[in-house]
Amino acid sequence: MAKSLLCSSALTSFFSSTLSSSTSSRNNQIACSGNIKNQTPSLSWNRRELSLGFMSSFLAVGLVGNDRRSSDANAAILEADDDEELLEKVKQDRKKRIERQAVLNSAVKEKGYLQDLVYNLSKVGQAIENNDLPAAGLVLGNGSDTEWVKTANLAFTKLSASPEENTEVETFNSSLASLVTSVNKNDLESSKLAFVSSASALEKWSSLTGLLGQLKGI
């Protein structure tokens, strides 16, 4: 049994860096001999080795635990920072929405321009549907130089606040120019396509700005 303990001490001796190589050699010699009188000191050293081994193990566990607690603390700090950033973003978004709504609520004149746009554009659509391109041409005039088109663009400029909204404005004006050209050429099919494109761009812009419900109520 003593010999078994001495042999098993070799598995735990690496935990102790304080034991010299000469001491380990002496203990191994004692373990391999059958002299019982010399086994008592070796047992003492083995107990010491085992004790140091367990102490080293507990120290390692403690360090791991400290690292883990430190890691958890850092994660909590990062999570708190993320929460603060998210909260700040929510606050900024809410502030922008409030400011945006204030602009829309105060844009009484601009919304009147947009109502004129919808009214005149619907008249153009009715004329095209009735295959009456001359009537559509009278409403459209010269396109960009027509009063209701110019005032509509003033409203677009003031109320457009995002790249997406500006893109729809550009699409609307481009489609409207194509509509004027098609009507002047008496091209019914091209006029229908250009009208649909113009109306679609206006609807998308109104949806992006939050004015779709108000303009549909005309």
Coordinates of C-alpha atoms in Angstrom, one line a residue:
M1 CA 0.0 0.0 0.0
A2 CA 2.8 2.4 0.9
K3 CA 4.5 1.5 -2.4
S4 CA 1.2 2.3 -4.2
L5 CA 1.1 5.7 -2.5
L6 CA 4.6 6.4 -3.5
C7 CA 4.0 5.6 -7.1
S8 CA 0.8 7.7 -7.3
S9 CA 2.7 10.7 -5.9
A10 CA 4.4 10.9 -9.3
L11 CA 1.0 12.0 -10.8
T12 CA 0.6 14.9 -8.4
S13 CA 4.2 16.1 -8.0
F14 CA 3.9 18.4 -11.1
F15 CA 1.6 20.7 -9.1
S16 CA 4.6 21.6 -6.8
S17 CA 7.3 23.7 -8.4
T18 CA 9.1 24.0 -5.0
L19 CA 10.4 20.5 -4.9
S20 CA 13.9 20.0 -6.3
S21 CA 14.8 17.3 -8.8
S22 CA 17.2 15.7 -6.3
T23 CA 14.4 15.3 -3.8
S24 CA 12.2 13.7 -6.4
S25 CA 15.0 11.3 -7.3
R26 CA 15.5 10.3 -3.7
N27 CA 11.8 9.6 -3.2
N28 CA 11.6 7.5 -6.3
Q29 CA 14.6 5.4 -5.0
I30 CA 12.8 4.9 -1.7
A31 CA 9.5 3.9 -3.5
C32 CA 11.3 1.3 -5.6
S33 CA 13.1 -0.3 -2.6
G34 CA 11.4 -2.8 -0.2
N35 CA 13.1 -1.3 2.9
I36 CA 10.2 -0.5 5.3
K37 CA 12.4 1.5 7.6
N38 CA 13.1 4.1 4.9
Q39 CA 9.5 4.5 3.8
T40 CA 8.3 6.8 6.6
P41 CA 10.2 9.9 5.3
S42 CA 8.9 9.2 1.8
L43 CA 5.3 9.1 3.0
S44 CA 5.9 12.5 4.7
W45 CA 7.2 13.9 1.4
N46 CA 4.3 12.4 -0.5
R47 CA 1.8 14.0 1.9
R48 CA 3.6 17.3 1.3
E49 CA 3.5 16.8 -2.5
L50 CA -0.2 15.9 -2.3
S51 CA -0.9 18.9 -0.1
L52 CA 1.0 21.2 -2.4
G53 CA -0.7 19.6 -5.4
F54 CA -4.2 20.3 -3.9
M55 CA -3.2 23.8 -2.9
S56 CA -2.0 24.4 -6.5
S57 CA -5.3 23.0 -7.8
F58 CA -7.4 25.2 -5.5
L59 CA -5.3 28.2 -6.5
A60 CA -5.9 27.5 -10.1
V61 CA -9.6 27.1 -9.6
G62 CA -9.6 30.3 -7.6
L63 CA -7.9 32.1 -10.5
V64 CA -10.3 30.7 -13.0
G65 CA -13.2 31.7 -10.8
N66 CA -11.8 35.2 -10.5
D67 CA -11.3 35.4 -14.3
R68 CA -14.8 34.2 -14.8
R69 CA -16.2 36.8 -12.3
S70 CA -14.1 39.5 -14.0
S71 CA -15.4 38.3 -17.4
D72 CA -19.0 38.4 -16.2
A73 CA -18.5 41.9 -14.7
N74 CA -17.0 43.1 -18.0
A75 CA -19.9 41.5 -19.9
A76 CA -22.4 43.3 -17.6
I77 CA -20.6 46.6 -18.2
L78 CA -20.7 46.1 -22.0
E79 CA -24.4 45.1 -21.7
A80 CA -25.1 48.2 -19.7
D81 CA -23.3 50.3 -22.4
D82 CA -25.4 48.6 -25.1
D83 CA -28.6 49.3 -23.2
E84 CA -27.6 53.0 -22.8
E85 CA -26.8 53.2 -26.5
L86 CA -30.1 51.6 -27.4
L87 CA -32.0 53.9 -25.0
E88 CA -30.2 56.9 -26.5
K89 CA -31.1 55.8 -30.0
V90 CA -34.7 55.4 -29.1
K91 CA -34.7 58.8 -27.6
Q92 CA -33.2 60.3 -30.7
D93 CA -35.6 58.5 -33.0
R94 CA -38.5 59.7 -30.9
K95 CA -37.2 63.3 -31.0
K96 CA -36.9 63.1 -34.8
R97 CA -40.4 61.8 -35.1
I98 CA -41.8 64.6 -33.0
E99 CA -39.9 67.2 -34.9
R100 CA -41.0 65.6 -38.2
Q101 CA -44.6 65.6 -37.1
A102 CA -44.4 69.2 -36.0
V103 CA -43.1 70.1 -39.5
L104 CA -46.0 68.2 -41.2
N105 CA -48.6 69.8 -38.9
S106 CA -47.3 73.3 -39.6
A107 CA -47.1 72.8 -43.4
V108 CA -50.6 73.9 -44.1
K109 CA -49.7 75.8 -47.3
E110 CA -47.6 72.9 -48.6
K111 CA -50.3 70.4 -48.0
G112 CA -52.6 72.6 -50.0
Y113 CA -50.1 72.5 -52.9
L114 CA -50.1 68.7 -52.7
Q115 CA -53.9 68.7 -52.7
D116 CA -53.9 70.7 -55.9
L117 CA -51.4 68.2 -57.3
V118 CA -53.6 65.2 -56.6
Y119 CA -56.7 67.0 -57.9
N120 CA -55.0 68.0 -61.2
L121 CA -53.3 64.7 -61.6
S122 CA -56.6 62.9 -61.2
K123 CA -58.1 65.1 -63.9
V124 CA -55.3 64.0 -66.2
G125 CA -55.9 60.4 -65.4
Q126 CA -59.6 60.7 -66.2
A127 CA -58.9 62.3 -69.5
I128 CA -56.4 59.6 -70.4
E129 CA -59.0 56.9 -69.4
N130 CA -61.5 58.6 -71.7
N131 CA -58.9 58.6 -74.5
D132 CA -59.0 62.4 -74.5
L133 CA -55.4 63.4 -74.7
P134 CA -56.1 67.0 -75.7
A135 CA -58.0 67.5 -72.4
A136 CA -55.1 65.9 -70.5
G137 CA -52.7 68.3 -72.3
L138 CA -54.7 71.3 -71.2
V139 CA -54.3 70.3 -67.5
L140 CA -50.6 69.4 -67.8
G141 CA -49.6 72.4 -69.8
N142 CA -45.8 72.5 -70.1
G143 CA -45.2 70.3 -67.2
S144 CA -42.5 71.8 -65.0
D145 CA -43.6 75.3 -65.9
T146 CA -47.2 74.7 -64.9
E147 CA -48.2 76.5 -61.7
W148 CA -49.6 73.5 -59.8
V149 CA -46.4 71.4 -60.7
K150 CA -44.1 74.2 -59.5
T151 CA -45.9 74.6 -56.2
A152 CA -46.0 70.8 -55.7
N153 CA -42.2 70.8 -56.0
L154 CA -42.0 73.5 -53.4
A155 CA -43.9 71.2 -51.1
F156 CA -41.7 68.3 -52.0
T157 CA -38.6 70.3 -51.2
K158 CA -39.8 71.3 -47.8
L159 CA -41.3 68.0 -46.7
S160 CA -38.8 65.5 -48.0
A161 CA -36.4 64.5 -45.2
S162 CA -34.8 61.3 -46.4
P163 CA -32.9 60.0 -49.5
E164 CA -35.7 57.6 -50.2
E165 CA -38.3 60.5 -50.3
N166 CA -36.1 62.6 -52.6
T167 CA -35.7 59.6 -54.9
E168 CA -39.5 59.3 -55.2
V169 CA -39.7 63.0 -56.0
E170 CA -37.1 62.6 -58.8
T171 CA -39.1 59.6 -60.1
F172 CA -42.3 61.6 -60.1
N173 CA -40.8 64.5 -62.0
S174 CA -39.2 62.3 -64.5
S175 CA -42.4 60.3 -65.1
L176 CA -44.4 63.6 -65.3
A177 CA -42.0 64.9 -68.0
S178 CA -42.5 61.6 -69.9
L179 CA -46.3 62.0 -69.5
V180 CA -46.2 65.5 -71.0
T181 CA -44.2 64.3 -73.9
S182 CA -46.4 61.3 -74.6
V183 CA -49.6 63.4 -74.4
N184 CA -48.1 66.0 -76.8
K185 CA -47.2 63.2 -79.2
N186 CA -50.8 61.9 -78.9
D187 CA -49.3 58.5 -77.7
L188 CA -52.1 57.0 -75.7
E189 CA -50.3 53.8 -74.5
S190 CA -47.1 55.7 -73.4
S191 CA -49.3 58.3 -71.7
K192 CA -51.0 55.6 -69.7
L193 CA -47.7 54.1 -68.6
A194 CA -46.2 57.5 -67.7
F195 CA -49.3 58.4 -65.7
V196 CA -49.2 55.2 -63.7
S197 CA -45.5 55.7 -63.0
S198 CA -46.2 59.3 -61.8
A199 CA -49.1 58.3 -59.6
S200 CA -47.1 55.4 -58.1
A201 CA -44.1 57.7 -57.2
L202 CA -46.5 60.2 -55.6
E203 CA -48.1 57.5 -53.5
K204 CA -44.8 56.1 -52.4
W205 CA -43.6 59.5 -51.4
S206 CA -46.8 60.2 -49.5
S207 CA -46.4 56.9 -47.7
L208 CA -42.8 57.6 -46.7
T209 CA -43.7 61.1 -45.4
G210 CA -46.8 59.9 -43.5
L211 CA -49.1 62.1 -45.7
L212 CA -50.7 59.3 -47.6
G213 CA -53.9 59.2 -45.5
Q214 CA -54.4 62.9 -45.7
L215 CA -54.0 63.0 -49.5
K216 CA -56.2 60.0 -50.1
G217 CA -59.0 61.9 -48.3
I218 CA -59.2 64.5 -51.0

